[in-house]
Amino acid sequence: MSDKASSSDINSVLIENRQFPPSGEFASRARIQADDMAALHRKAEEDYEGFWADLAREHIQWSKPFSNVLDDSNAPHYQWFNDGEMNVSANCIDKHLADKAGKHAIIFEGEQGDIQKITYQQLHDMVCQFANGLKAKGIKKGDRVIIYMPMAPEAVVAMQACARIGAIHSVVFGGFSAESLRDRIEDAGAVMLITADGGHRGGGIVELKQAADKALQSGCDTLKNVVVLKRTGHEVNMQAGRDHWWYDVIDGQPTECEPEMVNAEHPLFLLYTSGSTGKPKGIQHSSAGYLLNAVITNLWVFDLQDEDIFWCTADVGWITGHTYVAYGPLAAGGTVVMYEGAPVVPDAGRFWKICEQHKVTVFYTAPTAIRALMKFGDDFPNSYDLSRIRLLGTVGEPINPEAWMWYHRVIGKERCPIVDTWWQTETGANMIAPIPGVVATKPGSCTLPLPGIMADVVNEDGESITEANTGGYLVIKKPFPSQLRTIWGDDQRFRDTYFPKFDGKYYLAGDSARKDEDGYFWIMGRIDDVVNISGHRLGTMEVESALVAHPRVVEAAVVSRPHEVKGEAIVAFVICQGERPTGDEAEQMEQELRNWVGEQIGSIAKPEEIRFADGLPKTRSGKIMRRLLRAIARGEDITQDTSTLENENVVLQLQGKA
Ligand code: WT7
C-alpha cells in the first residue's frame, strides 16, 4: 500500500510538488478567512459537541430545538440532535421566502436547449402541489418512494416533496437497468415509483418508463402507484389504475403544504451503492445531520455567496447530485444550474457554452469529464466567455496532475482555486477538501480534513502513521453529523463494513491513503473489491454475478485496469459452458455478454474487454488469483509463481497467447 498513487512520470511528479496558494483576489472575498478556519479547527478540537451544536443552531431552522448533541449509546449507530425536530424541505425553501422569493433556485437547460428558470417562490409552489398530490395518493411519513427520473427540475421537486411530507426517497440513477431498478424497489419495500416517459441524452431518448414497466413485470409486490412526468412526449404505455401522469397528480392541488416536522434522525433518503458483495447496499441518511454537513460544505468549500451561480454537473442519481444540487445549495439559498444531457451534444463545447450563457461562477465536476473534454483540445473552452467562473471543483476519484493542470489553465485561466473534494455516498458531504480562500492546493491531493472531520491514516493496529508518504487505512476517528446511519434492513452488514477493525472505534472508509510532509492527504485507491469507473463505484462481485447469471457462463472473474478517460475500466475473464469460444464466436459472445451486463446492471458496468479461457487461475485452496488476473489485464509481465496451477495453459489463454 505504500506505492505512490499517481503516475511516476517525471512531469507529473514535478507538477504534484507545486503548491498553488489562492489568488489574493479570491482570498480577499472568500467567506472563510484564515483566522475563521483556525477558529473552527480550534473549537472542534476543544469542544467537539459544542462545535457541531453551534453550527446546527446557526444553519438549521428547528421547529423544536434540540438539547442532545451526539448520542453514542447505540454505537456505531450514532445519532445527532435526536430530541430536535425540523423539516429539510422547509429549510431548503420556506426559509428563503422572506428575502429570496424572487431569486432563482434552479436554472435548468434541457439537452435540446429548452430553458426553465425557477424562483424560490415557484419552487415552493411546485413542491407543495406535488407533495399534496403524493398525499392524495396515500403517501405517508416513512413510506419509501423510488425516483427514477431524468435530470429535470421535477426530479428535485420530487425529492423535496418527499422530504416535505416525511416520505423516504431513494433515487435510482436513470442509467441503471430495469433489473437494478427492481432490486432497489424490492429492497426498499417501496410503495411508489416516480419516473418519466423518458429523458433526452446523447441525441436520443432514455426509455425510463419502458425500463420501469419491465422492472414491475415481476415481484415489487409493495409497489402501488407509478407517477409519470411527461418530459419527451413520446408514446409510452400507461397501465390504468397503477400509472398516473404527473400533471394529473398535481391537478387542482393547492400550492401550500404544511411541512411535516420530523425528528432530526428521521431518514431523509436511501441511496444504493456498490460494495464488495453482489448486492448493492441502501445507504440510509438522516435529516438534520445530513443537511448540516450539506449546508456548511456548500459555504466553506464552494464558498457559496448570494450572487453565485453554482453548477454541479452530477446527476441526482448520485450522492453528489443530492448534496450539491438538490439539498445543500438550496439550504444555503443559492442558485443551481441543472443540465439534462450529455457533455458532447451538439459538440464538446456544451459545458462551456452553458457556463457562459448562465453566468456560472462555481463549477464542480468529475475528473473523468475533465479528461474526456480535455481530449477535444483548448479551442472549445477558448471560444466561450468563462470569465465569471471563480472556483472549480472535482470529485469521484483522484485527479491526475495533467488533467488538474488543464482544468487550472484552460478553464480556470490560472485564476480559480480548484477544490478536490474527497468524500463518499456514506459520508453525505465533503470530508477532506481545501477551504479555497485559505488552503494552498497541490494537484492530485484533496488537501486537508475540514474542521470537525477527524480523518487520519492509520496502520493495521489503528495507530496514526506519522511517517510521511506511507500508505495506510483512511479512517474518520469521530462520528460526524452526516455519516450514514445504517444500511437499510441490514445493521449487521453496516457494522461489518464500516466498523470491522480498531475495536469499532473508527469509521473505515474503504480507501487507502497517505499523508505527505505537509499533512496533505493523497487517496491511493480502494482496499476492497470496488472499482471506480468514470467516478462511479461498482463492485467487481456485482459484475461477476451478472455474468454468471447468463445461461452460457460457468464462472467469471472481474478486475480493473487503468483507463485514460474513465480512470478504471473493467476486464472480465469468463469460462463458458462447452468449448471455449474463439475467433468470431468469441467476438459475438463478448458482445452478447456486454449487452447482458448492461441489462443486468446498467451501461456503466459493461466490461471494456472480455477474455475466455478453459479455467481461471486459482491457488491450491481454490481462491482466484486476482493479482495475477490484474497483471494479465494490464498486459504486465507475470512475476508470480504459476507452477502450482492445475492448468498453466489457462494463463496463456487469458493472455491471448494460446
Ligand atoms: C469513493 C466514493 C463522493 C461522490 C462521488 C463518489 C473515491 C471520491 C475522491 C477524491 C480520490 C475519491 C474514493 C471514495 N473518491 N472522491 N476527491 N479523490 N478519490 O461517491 O460512489 O460513494 O465513491 O470515490 O475511493 O471511497 P462514491
GROMACS .gro file of N, CA and C in nm, residues 7 10 35 42 66 71 111 287 310 339 344 359 375 387 462 473 516 540 550 608:
model
   60
    7SER      N    1   0.093   0.867  -1.133
    7SER     CA    2   0.193   0.819  -1.227
    7SER      C    3   0.333   0.865  -1.187
   10ILE      N    4   0.796   1.177  -1.471
   10ILE     CA    5   0.870   1.284  -1.403
   10ILE      C    6   0.794   1.416  -1.405
   35ASP      N    7  -0.818   3.319   0.974
   35ASP     CA    8  -0.847   3.315   1.118
   35ASP      C    9  -0.981   3.247   1.149
   42ARG      N   10  -0.994   2.503   1.602
   42ARG     CA   11  -0.968   2.509   1.745
   42ARG      C   12  -1.092   2.467   1.823
   66PHE      N   13  -3.309   2.124   1.972
   66PHE     CA   14  -3.251   2.003   2.033
   66PHE      C   15  -3.175   2.040   2.160
   71ASP      N   16  -2.550   1.131   2.043
   71ASP     CA   17  -2.592   1.018   2.125
   71ASP      C   18  -2.517   0.895   2.074
  111GLU      N   19  -3.133   1.907  -2.294
  111GLU     CA   20  -3.033   1.878  -2.395
  111GLU      C   21  -3.067   1.947  -2.527
  287SER      N   22  -3.201   1.324   0.858
  287SER     CA   23  -3.249   1.454   0.810
  287SER      C   24  -3.155   1.568   0.852
  310PHE      N   25  -2.414   2.827  -0.915
  310PHE     CA   26  -2.338   2.705  -0.885
  310PHE      C   27  -2.384   2.595  -0.979
  339TYR      N   28  -2.842   2.053  -1.586
  339TYR     CA   29  -2.839   2.025  -1.730
  339TYR      C   30  -2.880   1.880  -1.751
  344VAL      N   31  -2.128   1.630  -2.471
  344VAL     CA   32  -2.076   1.648  -2.607
  344VAL      C   33  -2.186   1.669  -2.710
  359LYS      N   34  -2.393   3.222  -1.682
  359LYS     CA   35  -2.304   3.300  -1.595
  359LYS      C   36  -2.261   3.223  -1.470
  375LYS      N   37  -0.954   1.605  -2.410
  375LYS     CA   38  -0.913   1.539  -2.535
  375LYS      C   39  -0.956   1.617  -2.658
  387SER      N   40  -1.513   3.394  -1.799
  387SER     CA   41  -1.450   3.487  -1.705
  387SER      C   42  -1.526   3.500  -1.573
  462GLY      N   43  -0.446   0.044   1.400
  462GLY     CA   44  -0.522   0.166   1.427
  462GLY      C   45  -0.436   0.282   1.475
  473TYR      N   46  -0.469   0.285   0.614
  473TYR     CA   47  -0.615   0.293   0.603
  473TYR      C   48  -0.663   0.435   0.627
  516ASP      N   49   0.142   1.352   0.308
  516ASP     CA   50   0.278   1.395   0.274
  516ASP      C   51   0.338   1.477   0.389
  540THR      N   52  -1.679  -0.543  -0.807
  540THR     CA   53  -1.643  -0.643  -0.907
  540THR      C   54  -1.734  -0.766  -0.894
  550HIS      N   55  -2.579  -1.536  -1.682
  550HIS     CA   56  -2.601  -1.569  -1.823
  550HIS      C   57  -2.596  -1.721  -1.840
  608GLU      N   58  -1.507  -0.353  -2.051
  608GLU     CA   59  -1.432  -0.296  -2.163
  608GLU      C   60  -1.383  -0.411  -2.252
   0.00000   0.00000   0.00000
